[in-house]
């Protein structure tokens, strides 16, 4: 499977953005899809994940209440709705697939290319 993230951009604090991650191959119900973000000099940080089959979601405390993860199994696409964006949310956002739920980037075996999100006034 290949993952393609899109939807990044430049926006002001307080704004909203929706990222998409389209999977070109099959995503099985047992898979977990996740969003990570990375800034220069830092490791990738877990943002959110979703169990593909049942739709159970997990969100990092740093974005809870502002970010929402969802998916469309029909379109094989995962989304990250980001609201009330802050400058600290500036990062390259990556989507990835794991065989089971984890917040560690090491457990995600398939990665898409990142999409840049820049929050600045």
mmCIF file of N, CA, C and O in Angstrom, residues 16-116:
data_model
loop_
_atom_site.group_PDB
_atom_site.id
_atom_site.type_symbol
_atom_site.label_atom_id
_atom_site.label_comp_id
_atom_site.label_asym_id
_atom_site.label_seq_id
_atom_site.Cartn_x
_atom_site.Cartn_y
_atom_site.Cartn_z
ATOM 1 N N UNK A 16 -8.297 26.850 10.713
ATOM 2 C CA UNK A 16 -8.606 25.421 10.605
ATOM 3 C C UNK A 16 -8.069 24.865 9.296
ATOM 4 O O UNK A 16 -7.958 25.589 8.295
ATOM 5 N N UNK A 17 -7.780 23.579 9.322
ATOM 6 C CA UNK A 17 -7.258 22.913 8.140
ATOM 7 C C UNK A 17 -7.637 21.451 8.235
ATOM 8 O O UNK A 17 -7.715 20.888 9.332
ATOM 9 N N UNK A 18 -7.886 20.826 7.088
ATOM 10 C CA UNK A 18 -8.153 19.397 7.090
ATOM 11 C C UNK A 18 -7.122 18.694 6.219
ATOM 12 O O UNK A 18 -6.994 18.995 5.022
ATOM 13 N N UNK A 19 -6.415 17.765 6.827
ATOM 14 C CA UNK A 19 -5.458 16.944 6.093
ATOM 15 C C UNK A 19 -6.142 15.657 5.643
ATOM 16 O O UNK A 19 -7.032 15.149 6.329
ATOM 17 N N UNK A 20 -5.696 15.156 4.517
ATOM 18 C CA UNK A 20 -6.189 13.884 3.997
ATOM 19 C C UNK A 20 -5.030 12.931 3.789
ATOM 20 O O UNK A 20 -3.914 13.355 3.497
ATOM 21 N N UNK A 21 -5.312 11.658 3.919
ATOM 22 C CA UNK A 21 -4.318 10.621 3.653
ATOM 23 C C UNK A 21 -5.018 9.543 2.843
ATOM 24 O O UNK A 21 -5.850 8.802 3.376
ATOM 25 N N UNK A 22 -4.681 9.474 1.576
ATOM 26 C CA UNK A 22 -5.311 8.503 0.686
ATOM 27 C C UNK A 22 -4.422 7.268 0.576
ATOM 28 O O UNK A 22 -3.216 7.374 0.325
ATOM 29 N N UNK A 23 -5.032 6.110 0.760
ATOM 30 C CA UNK A 23 -4.312 4.840 0.652
ATOM 31 C C UNK A 23 -4.603 4.232 -0.710
ATOM 32 O O UNK A 23 -5.763 4.084 -1.091
ATOM 33 N N UNK A 24 -3.522 3.867 -1.411
ATOM 34 C CA UNK A 24 -3.701 3.335 -2.754
ATOM 35 C C UNK A 24 -4.032 1.853 -2.749
ATOM 36 O O UNK A 24 -4.611 1.337 -3.703
ATOM 37 N N UNK A 25 -3.663 1.172 -1.669
ATOM 38 C CA UNK A 25 -3.954 -0.254 -1.601
ATOM 39 C C UNK A 25 -4.962 -0.546 -0.505
ATOM 40 O O UNK A 25 -5.551 0.353 0.073
ATOM 41 N N UNK A 26 -5.109 -1.804 -0.205
ATOM 42 C CA UNK A 26 -6.102 -2.228 0.762
ATOM 43 C C UNK A 26 -5.655 -1.868 2.182
ATOM 44 O O UNK A 26 -4.517 -2.077 2.557
ATOM 45 N N UNK A 27 -6.574 -1.318 2.924
ATOM 46 C CA UNK A 27 -6.363 -1.114 4.355
ATOM 47 C C UNK A 27 -7.326 -2.060 5.054
ATOM 48 O O UNK A 27 -8.543 -1.948 4.900
ATOM 49 N N UNK A 28 -6.790 -3.009 5.780
ATOM 50 C CA UNK A 28 -7.625 -4.016 6.419
ATOM 51 C C UNK A 28 -8.224 -3.491 7.719
ATOM 52 O O UNK A 28 -7.708 -2.569 8.337
ATOM 53 N N UNK A 29 -9.293 -4.090 8.109
ATOM 54 C CA UNK A 29 -10.002 -3.635 9.302
ATOM 55 C C UNK A 29 -9.135 -3.746 10.551
ATOM 56 O O UNK A 29 -9.352 -3.039 11.532
ATOM 57 N N UNK A 30 -8.154 -4.616 10.526
ATOM 58 C CA UNK A 30 -7.275 -4.784 11.678
ATOM 59 C C UNK A 30 -6.178 -3.722 11.759
ATOM 60 O O UNK A 30 -5.526 -3.574 12.786
ATOM 61 N N UNK A 31 -5.999 -2.990 10.687
ATOM 62 C CA UNK A 31 -4.948 -1.970 10.670
ATOM 63 C C UNK A 31 -5.318 -0.759 11.503
ATOM 64 O O UNK A 31 -6.502 -0.468 11.744
ATOM 65 N N UNK A 32 -4.282 -0.069 11.918
ATOM 66 C CA UNK A 32 -4.425 1.215 12.592
ATOM 67 C C UNK A 32 -3.719 2.254 11.725
ATOM 68 O O UNK A 32 -2.582 2.056 11.311
ATOM 69 N N UNK A 33 -4.400 3.322 11.468
ATOM 70 C CA UNK A 33 -3.821 4.424 10.704
ATOM 71 C C UNK A 33 -3.570 5.590 11.654
ATOM 72 O O UNK A 33 -4.396 5.874 12.526
ATOM 73 N N UNK A 34 -2.443 6.253 11.457
ATOM 74 C CA UNK A 34 -2.097 7.318 12.374
ATOM 75 C C UNK A 34 -1.533 8.548 11.705
ATOM 76 O O UNK A 34 -1.115 8.512 10.543
ATOM 77 N N UNK A 35 -1.563 9.621 12.451
ATOM 78 C CA UNK A 35 -0.939 10.884 12.049
ATOM 79 C C UNK A 35 0.196 11.195 13.028
ATOM 80 O O UNK A 35 0.018 11.093 14.249
ATOM 81 N N UNK A 36 1.320 11.572 12.476
ATOM 82 C CA UNK A 36 2.460 12.034 13.257
ATOM 83 C C UNK A 36 2.888 13.388 12.708
ATOM 84 O O UNK A 36 2.541 13.745 11.590
ATOM 85 N N UNK A 37 3.652 14.114 13.506
ATOM 86 C CA UNK A 37 4.197 15.367 13.006
ATOM 87 C C UNK A 37 5.639 15.504 13.471
ATOM 88 O O UNK A 37 6.037 14.918 14.488
ATOM 89 N N UNK A 38 6.377 16.274 12.707
ATOM 90 C CA UNK A 38 7.804 16.414 12.991
ATOM 91 C C UNK A 38 8.267 17.817 12.681
ATOM 92 O O UNK A 38 7.915 18.389 11.634
ATOM 93 N N UNK A 39 9.063 18.354 13.590
ATOM 94 C CA UNK A 39 9.725 19.639 13.381
ATOM 95 C C UNK A 39 11.223 19.393 13.312
ATOM 96 O O UNK A 39 11.712 18.365 13.822
ATOM 97 N N UNK A 40 11.971 20.287 12.702
ATOM 98 C CA UNK A 40 13.416 20.077 12.538
ATOM 99 C C UNK A 40 14.129 19.788 13.854
ATOM 100 O O UNK A 40 13.908 20.481 14.856
ATOM 101 N N UNK A 41 14.934 18.753 13.864
ATOM 102 C CA UNK A 41 15.728 18.405 15.031
ATOM 103 C C UNK A 41 14.991 17.588 16.079
ATOM 104 O O UNK A 41 15.575 17.246 17.106
ATOM 105 N N UNK A 42 13.741 17.278 15.809
ATOM 106 C CA UNK A 42 12.959 16.507 16.778
ATOM 107 C C UNK A 42 12.454 15.212 16.155
ATOM 108 O O UNK A 42 12.320 15.109 14.940
ATOM 109 N N UNK A 43 12.146 14.243 17.011
ATOM 110 C CA UNK A 43 11.568 13.001 16.531
ATOM 111 C C UNK A 43 10.107 13.228 16.154
ATOM 112 O O UNK A 43 9.475 14.180 16.591
ATOM 113 N N UNK A 44 9.602 12.301 15.359
ATOM 114 C CA UNK A 44 8.196 12.387 15.003
ATOM 115 C C UNK A 44 7.341 12.192 16.245
ATOM 116 O O UNK A 44 7.579 11.292 17.051
ATOM 117 N N UNK A 45 6.332 13.027 16.338
ATOM 118 C CA UNK A 45 5.449 13.042 17.499
ATOM 119 C C UNK A 45 4.082 12.484 17.121
ATOM 120 O O UNK A 45 3.497 12.877 16.091
ATOM 121 N N UNK A 46 3.581 11.588 17.935
ATOM 122 C CA UNK A 46 2.246 11.044 17.715
ATOM 123 C C UNK A 46 1.207 12.149 17.842
ATOM 124 O O UNK A 46 1.255 12.957 18.780
ATOM 125 N N UNK A 47 0.268 12.160 16.903
ATOM 126 C CA UNK A 47 -0.824 13.137 16.932
ATOM 127 C C UNK A 47 -2.158 12.441 17.171
ATOM 128 O O UNK A 47 -2.909 12.815 18.075
ATOM 129 N N UNK A 48 -2.451 11.453 16.356
ATOM 130 C CA UNK A 48 -3.741 10.773 16.463
ATOM 131 C C UNK A 48 -3.695 9.460 15.700
ATOM 132 O O UNK A 48 -2.857 9.278 14.814
ATOM 133 N N UNK A 49 -4.593 8.560 16.067
ATOM 134 C CA UNK A 49 -4.691 7.286 15.367
ATOM 135 C C UNK A 49 -6.132 6.817 15.372
ATOM 136 O O UNK A 49 -6.938 7.246 16.206
ATOM 137 N N UNK A 50 -6.424 5.922 14.430
ATOM 138 C CA UNK A 50 -7.771 5.395 14.317
ATOM 139 C C UNK A 50 -7.704 3.925 13.918
ATOM 140 O O UNK A 50 -6.910 3.546 13.056
ATOM 141 N N UNK A 51 -8.482 3.102 14.588
ATOM 142 C CA UNK A 51 -8.619 1.707 14.203
ATOM 143 C C UNK A 51 -9.508 1.644 12.971
ATOM 144 O O UNK A 51 -10.662 2.078 13.021
ATOM 145 N N UNK A 52 -8.952 1.110 11.893
ATOM 146 C CA UNK A 52 -9.643 1.221 10.618
ATOM 147 C C UNK A 52 -11.003 0.546 10.612
ATOM 148 O O UNK A 52 -11.953 1.052 10.045
ATOM 149 N N UNK A 53 -11.087 -0.605 11.233
ATOM 150 C CA UNK A 53 -12.330 -1.351 11.177
ATOM 151 C C UNK A 53 -13.438 -0.754 12.030
ATOM 152 O O UNK A 53 -14.531 -0.457 11.544
ATOM 153 N N UNK A 54 -13.176 -0.554 13.296
ATOM 154 C CA UNK A 54 -14.223 -0.118 14.226
ATOM 155 C C UNK A 54 -14.276 1.399 14.384
ATOM 156 O O UNK A 54 -15.251 1.924 14.905
ATOM 157 N N UNK A 55 -13.219 2.080 13.983
ATOM 158 C CA UNK A 55 -13.239 3.535 14.040
ATOM 159 C C UNK A 55 -12.868 4.142 15.377
ATOM 160 O O UNK A 55 -13.023 5.361 15.553
ATOM 161 N N UNK A 56 -12.391 3.359 16.302
ATOM 162 C CA UNK A 56 -11.952 3.901 17.584
ATOM 163 C C UNK A 56 -10.795 4.860 17.360
ATOM 164 O O UNK A 56 -9.879 4.570 16.602
ATOM 165 N N UNK A 57 -10.872 5.999 18.036
ATOM 166 C CA UNK A 57 -9.860 7.033 17.823
ATOM 167 C C UNK A 57 -9.038 7.294 19.079
ATOM 168 O O UNK A 57 -9.501 7.078 20.208
ATOM 169 N N UNK A 58 -7.843 7.773 18.856
ATOM 170 C CA UNK A 58 -6.919 8.132 19.925
ATOM 171 C C UNK A 58 -6.270 9.447 19.521
ATOM 172 O O UNK A 58 -5.865 9.620 18.367
ATOM 173 N N UNK A 59 -6.160 10.356 20.470
ATOM 174 C CA UNK A 59 -5.629 11.677 20.164
ATOM 175 C C UNK A 59 -4.625 12.074 21.242
ATOM 176 O O UNK A 59 -4.862 11.842 22.431
ATOM 177 N N UNK A 60 -3.522 12.671 20.848
ATOM 178 C CA UNK A 60 -2.535 13.144 21.808
ATOM 179 C C UNK A 60 -3.118 14.263 22.654
ATOM 180 O O UNK A 60 -3.935 15.060 22.182
ATOM 181 N N UNK A 61 -2.687 14.321 23.885
ATOM 182 C CA UNK A 61 -3.220 15.331 24.804
ATOM 183 C C UNK A 61 -2.939 16.748 24.307
ATOM 184 O O UNK A 61 -3.700 17.671 24.595
ATOM 185 N N UNK A 62 -1.842 16.909 23.566
ATOM 186 C CA UNK A 62 -1.462 18.245 23.095
ATOM 187 C C UNK A 62 -2.441 18.803 22.062
ATOM 188 O O UNK A 62 -2.480 20.016 21.832
ATOM 189 N N UNK A 63 -3.222 17.941 21.443
ATOM 190 C CA UNK A 63 -4.165 18.396 20.418
ATOM 191 C C UNK A 63 -5.607 18.020 20.738
ATOM 192 O O UNK A 63 -6.513 18.338 19.965
ATOM 193 N N UNK A 64 -5.809 17.355 21.853
ATOM 194 C CA UNK A 64 -7.164 16.917 22.209
ATOM 195 C C UNK A 64 -8.094 18.123 22.334
ATOM 196 O O UNK A 64 -7.734 19.149 22.904
ATOM 197 N N UNK A 65 -9.280 17.961 21.759
ATOM 198 C CA UNK A 65 -10.237 19.051 21.778
ATOM 199 C C UNK A 65 -10.098 19.990 20.590
ATOM 200 O O UNK A 65 -11.006 20.792 20.328
ATOM 201 N N UNK A 66 -8.997 19.897 19.873
ATOM 202 C CA UNK A 66 -8.785 20.757 18.703
ATOM 203 C C UNK A 66 -8.686 19.942 17.409
ATOM 204 O O UNK A 66 -9.133 20.395 16.359
ATOM 205 N N UNK A 67 -8.112 18.764 17.494
ATOM 206 C CA UNK A 67 -7.922 17.910 16.314
ATOM 207 C C UNK A 67 -8.873 16.722 16.390
ATOM 208 O O UNK A 67 -9.090 16.151 17.469
ATOM 209 N N UNK A 68 -9.389 16.328 15.243
ATOM 210 C CA UNK A 68 -10.264 15.170 15.144
ATOM 211 C C UNK A 68 -9.797 14.287 14.002
ATOM 212 O O UNK A 68 -9.599 14.775 12.883
ATOM 213 N N UNK A 69 -9.639 13.009 14.293
ATOM 214 C CA UNK A 69 -9.254 12.055 13.264
ATOM 215 C C UNK A 69 -10.489 11.272 12.832
ATOM 216 O O UNK A 69 -11.350 10.948 13.655
ATOM 217 N N UNK A 70 -10.570 10.995 11.541
ATOM 218 C CA UNK A 70 -11.688 10.223 11.024
ATOM 219 C C UNK A 70 -11.233 9.486 9.771
ATOM 220 O O UNK A 70 -10.107 9.686 9.311
ATOM 221 N N UNK A 71 -12.100 8.627 9.268
ATOM 222 C CA UNK A 71 -11.752 7.917 8.037
ATOM 223 C C UNK A 71 -12.997 7.593 7.238
ATOM 224 O O UNK A 71 -14.107 7.539 7.762
ATOM 225 N N UNK A 72 -12.769 7.396 5.941
ATOM 226 C CA UNK A 72 -13.805 6.906 5.048
ATOM 227 C C UNK A 72 -13.309 5.586 4.494
ATOM 228 O O UNK A 72 -12.382 5.562 3.681
ATOM 229 N N UNK A 73 -13.909 4.503 4.933
ATOM 230 C CA UNK A 73 -13.478 3.203 4.432
ATOM 231 C C UNK A 73 -13.842 3.044 2.957
ATOM 232 O O UNK A 73 -13.117 2.391 2.211
ATOM 233 N N UNK A 74 -14.919 3.668 2.547
ATOM 234 C CA UNK A 74 -15.325 3.580 1.141
ATOM 235 C C UNK A 74 -14.309 4.249 0.226
ATOM 236 O O UNK A 74 -14.056 3.768 -0.886
ATOM 237 N N UNK A 75 -13.729 5.345 0.699
ATOM 238 C CA UNK A 75 -12.755 6.074 -0.111
ATOM 239 C C UNK A 75 -11.330 5.749 0.271
ATOM 240 O O UNK A 75 -10.386 6.319 -0.295
ATOM 241 N N UNK A 76 -11.148 4.839 1.235
ATOM 242 C CA UNK A 76 -9.803 4.462 1.679
ATOM 243 C C UNK A 76 -8.974 5.675 2.063
ATOM 244 O O UNK A 76 -7.792 5.772 1.724
ATOM 245 N N UNK A 77 -9.602 6.593 2.755
ATOM 246 C CA UNK A 77 -8.959 7.854 3.083
ATOM 247 C C UNK A 77 -9.145 8.185 4.559
ATOM 248 O O UNK A 77 -10.228 7.982 5.111
ATOM 249 N N UNK A 78 -8.095 8.703 5.138
ATOM 250 C CA UNK A 78 -8.115 9.144 6.536
ATOM 251 C C UNK A 78 -8.000 10.658 6.557
ATOM 252 O O UNK A 78 -7.378 11.248 5.667
ATOM 253 N N UNK A 79 -8.591 11.265 7.573
ATOM 254 C CA UNK A 79 -8.593 12.721 7.672
ATOM 255 C C UNK A 79 -8.102 13.168 9.043
ATOM 256 O O UNK A 79 -8.205 12.443 10.034
ATOM 257 N N UNK A 80 -7.584 14.379 9.068
ATOM 258 C CA UNK A 80 -7.256 15.026 10.334
ATOM 259 C C UNK A 80 -7.792 16.445 10.263
ATOM 260 O O UNK A 80 -7.255 17.287 9.533
ATOM 261 N N UNK A 81 -8.870 16.682 10.977
ATOM 262 C CA UNK A 81 -9.443 18.017 11.052
ATOM 263 C C UNK A 81 -8.753 18.758 12.180
ATOM 264 O O UNK A 81 -8.795 18.320 13.333
ATOM 265 N N UNK A 82 -8.126 19.869 11.834
ATOM 266 C CA UNK A 82 -7.362 20.633 12.809
ATOM 267 C C UNK A 82 -8.009 22.002 12.977
ATOM 268 O O UNK A 82 -8.102 22.768 12.020
ATOM 269 N N UNK A 83 -8.450 22.285 14.180
ATOM 270 C CA UNK A 83 -9.077 23.563 14.495
ATOM 271 C C UNK A 83 -8.255 24.311 15.542
ATOM 272 O O UNK A 83 -7.401 23.730 16.209
ATOM 273 N N UNK A 84 -8.524 25.587 15.665
ATOM 274 C CA UNK A 84 -7.832 26.425 16.661
ATOM 275 C C UNK A 84 -6.320 26.219 16.599
ATOM 276 O O UNK A 84 -5.664 26.014 17.625
ATOM 277 N N UNK A 85 -5.805 26.283 15.416
ATOM 278 C CA UNK A 85 -4.385 26.016 15.223
ATOM 279 C C UNK A 85 -3.514 27.056 15.901
ATOM 280 O O UNK A 85 -3.853 28.245 15.969
ATOM 281 N N UNK A 86 -2.383 26.566 16.398
ATOM 282 C CA UNK A 86 -1.425 27.403 17.098
ATOM 283 C C UNK A 86 -0.084 27.354 16.368
ATOM 284 O O UNK A 86 0.188 26.390 15.648
ATOM 285 N N UNK A 87 0.777 28.325 16.598
ATOM 286 C CA UNK A 87 2.119 28.258 15.993
ATOM 287 C C UNK A 87 2.862 26.976 16.361
ATOM 288 O O UNK A 87 3.637 26.462 15.545
ATOM 289 N N UNK A 88 2.625 26.443 17.551
ATOM 290 C CA UNK A 88 3.282 25.200 17.970
ATOM 291 C C UNK A 88 2.836 23.999 17.151
ATOM 292 O O UNK A 88 3.463 22.940 17.217
ATOM 293 N N UNK A 89 1.767 24.131 16.403
ATOM 294 C CA UNK A 89 1.305 23.045 15.538
ATOM 295 C C UNK A 89 2.073 23.003 14.219
ATOM 296 O O UNK A 89 1.884 22.084 13.421
ATOM 297 N N UNK A 90 2.907 23.992 13.994
ATOM 298 C CA UNK A 90 3.706 24.020 12.773
ATOM 299 C C UNK A 90 4.625 22.815 12.714
ATOM 300 O O UNK A 90 5.385 22.560 13.654
ATOM 301 N N UNK A 91 4.525 22.057 11.635
ATOM 302 C CA UNK A 91 5.305 20.828 11.488
ATOM 303 C C UNK A 91 5.013 20.223 10.121
ATOM 304 O O UNK A 91 4.089 20.649 9.425
ATOM 305 N N UNK A 92 5.789 19.214 9.797
ATOM 306 C CA UNK A 92 5.449 18.351 8.675
ATOM 307 C C UNK A 92 4.602 17.220 9.236
ATOM 308 O O UNK A 92 5.002 16.567 10.204
ATOM 309 N N UNK A 93 3.450 17.019 8.658
ATOM 310 C CA UNK A 93 2.521 15.999 9.128
ATOM 311 C C UNK A 93 2.600 14.780 8.215
ATOM 312 O O UNK A 93 2.543 14.902 6.986
ATOM 313 N N UNK A 94 2.718 13.614 8.843
ATOM 314 C CA UNK A 94 2.829 12.357 8.124
ATOM 315 C C UNK A 94 1.668 11.435 8.503
ATOM 316 O O UNK A 94 1.228 11.422 9.652
ATOM 317 N N UNK A 95 1.232 10.643 7.542
ATOM 318 C CA UNK A 95 0.295 9.576 7.862
ATOM 319 C C UNK A 95 1.026 8.242 7.731
ATOM 320 O O UNK A 95 2.006 8.121 6.979
ATOM 321 N N UNK A 96 0.551 7.276 8.478
ATOM 322 C CA UNK A 96 1.238 5.990 8.522
ATOM 323 C C UNK A 96 0.264 4.888 8.898
ATOM 324 O O UNK A 96 -0.828 5.154 9.419
ATOM 325 N N UNK A 97 0.694 3.658 8.651
ATOM 326 C CA UNK A 97 -0.133 2.492 8.940
ATOM 327 C C UNK A 97 0.623 1.524 9.837
ATOM 328 O O UNK A 97 1.817 1.269 9.627
ATOM 329 N N UNK A 98 -0.093 1.002 10.818
ATOM 330 C CA UNK A 98 0.467 0.011 11.726
ATOM 331 C C UNK A 98 -0.438 -1.206 11.780
ATOM 332 O O UNK A 98 -1.612 -1.137 11.413
ATOM 333 N N UNK A 99 0.126 -2.311 12.259
ATOM 334 C CA UNK A 99 -0.669 -3.525 12.388
ATOM 335 C C UNK A 99 -1.490 -3.544 13.666
ATOM 336 O O UNK A 99 -2.454 -4.322 13.782
ATOM 337 N N UNK A 100 -1.105 -2.721 14.619
ATOM 338 C CA UNK A 100 -1.860 -2.634 15.865
ATOM 339 C C UNK A 100 -1.667 -1.246 16.445
ATOM 340 O O UNK A 100 -0.763 -0.499 16.028
ATOM 341 N N UNK A 101 -2.491 -0.904 17.419
ATOM 342 C CA UNK A 101 -2.446 0.435 17.966
ATOM 343 C C UNK A 101 -1.133 0.681 18.700
ATOM 344 O O UNK A 101 -0.669 -0.119 19.505
ATOM 345 N N UNK A 102 -0.559 1.830 18.428
ATOM 346 C CA UNK A 102 0.669 2.259 19.074
ATOM 347 C C UNK A 102 0.822 3.759 18.907
ATOM 348 O O UNK A 102 0.319 4.343 17.937
ATOM 349 N N UNK A 103 1.535 4.349 19.847
ATOM 350 C CA UNK A 103 1.867 5.769 19.736
ATOM 351 C C UNK A 103 3.337 5.940 19.362
ATOM 352 O O UNK A 103 3.841 7.070 19.322
ATOM 353 N N UNK A 104 4.009 4.842 19.124
ATOM 354 C CA UNK A 104 5.415 4.880 18.750
ATOM 355 C C UNK A 104 5.564 4.823 17.240
ATOM 356 O O UNK A 104 5.012 3.940 16.583
ATOM 357 N N UNK A 105 6.354 5.716 16.710
ATOM 358 C CA UNK A 105 6.572 5.726 15.270
ATOM 359 C C UNK A 105 7.225 4.434 14.802
ATOM 360 O O UNK A 105 7.069 4.042 13.638
ATOM 361 N N UNK A 106 7.929 3.761 15.693
ATOM 362 C CA UNK A 106 8.642 2.542 15.325
ATOM 363 C C UNK A 106 7.691 1.396 14.968
ATOM 364 O O UNK A 106 8.102 0.424 14.333
ATOM 365 N N UNK A 107 6.469 1.490 15.387
ATOM 366 C CA UNK A 107 5.493 0.428 15.121
ATOM 367 C C UNK A 107 4.708 0.656 13.834
ATOM 368 O O UNK A 107 3.896 -0.180 13.461
ATOM 369 N N UNK A 108 4.939 1.761 13.207
ATOM 370 C CA UNK A 108 4.248 2.065 11.944
ATOM 371 C C UNK A 108 5.189 1.716 10.794
ATOM 372 O O UNK A 108 6.307 2.236 10.717
ATOM 373 N N UNK A 109 4.743 0.811 9.934
ATOM 374 C CA UNK A 109 5.622 0.247 8.910
ATOM 375 C C UNK A 109 5.478 0.910 7.554
ATOM 376 O O UNK A 109 6.365 0.823 6.724
ATOM 377 N N UNK A 110 4.353 1.526 7.311
ATOM 378 C CA UNK A 110 4.123 2.170 6.020
ATOM 379 C C UNK A 110 3.896 3.647 6.269
ATOM 380 O O UNK A 110 3.045 4.017 7.091
ATOM 381 N N UNK A 111 4.650 4.473 5.547
ATOM 382 C CA UNK A 111 4.572 5.917 5.738
ATOM 383 C C UNK A 111 4.303 6.619 4.416
ATOM 384 O O UNK A 111 4.786 6.206 3.360
ATOM 385 N N UNK A 112 3.576 7.700 4.518
ATOM 386 C CA UNK A 112 3.402 8.559 3.367
ATOM 387 C C UNK A 112 4.388 9.703 3.428
ATOM 388 O O UNK A 112 5.055 9.926 4.442
ATOM 389 N N UNK A 113 4.512 10.416 2.324
ATOM 390 C CA UNK A 113 5.302 11.641 2.343
ATOM 391 C C UNK A 113 4.540 12.682 3.144
ATOM 392 O O UNK A 113 3.315 12.669 3.193
ATOM 393 N N UNK A 114 5.268 13.555 3.791
ATOM 394 C CA UNK A 114 4.648 14.529 4.660
ATOM 395 C C UNK A 114 4.023 15.694 3.923
ATOM 396 O O UNK A 114 4.284 15.927 2.743
ATOM 397 N N UNK A 115 3.205 16.411 4.660
ATOM 398 C CA UNK A 115 2.621 17.643 4.155
ATOM 399 C C UNK A 115 2.874 18.732 5.196
ATOM 400 O O UNK A 115 2.655 18.530 6.391
ATOM 401 N N UNK A 116 3.359 19.870 4.724
ATOM 402 C CA UNK A 116 3.769 20.943 5.626
ATOM 403 C C UNK A 116 2.565 21.756 6.095
ATOM 404 O O UNK A 116 1.748 22.203 5.283
#
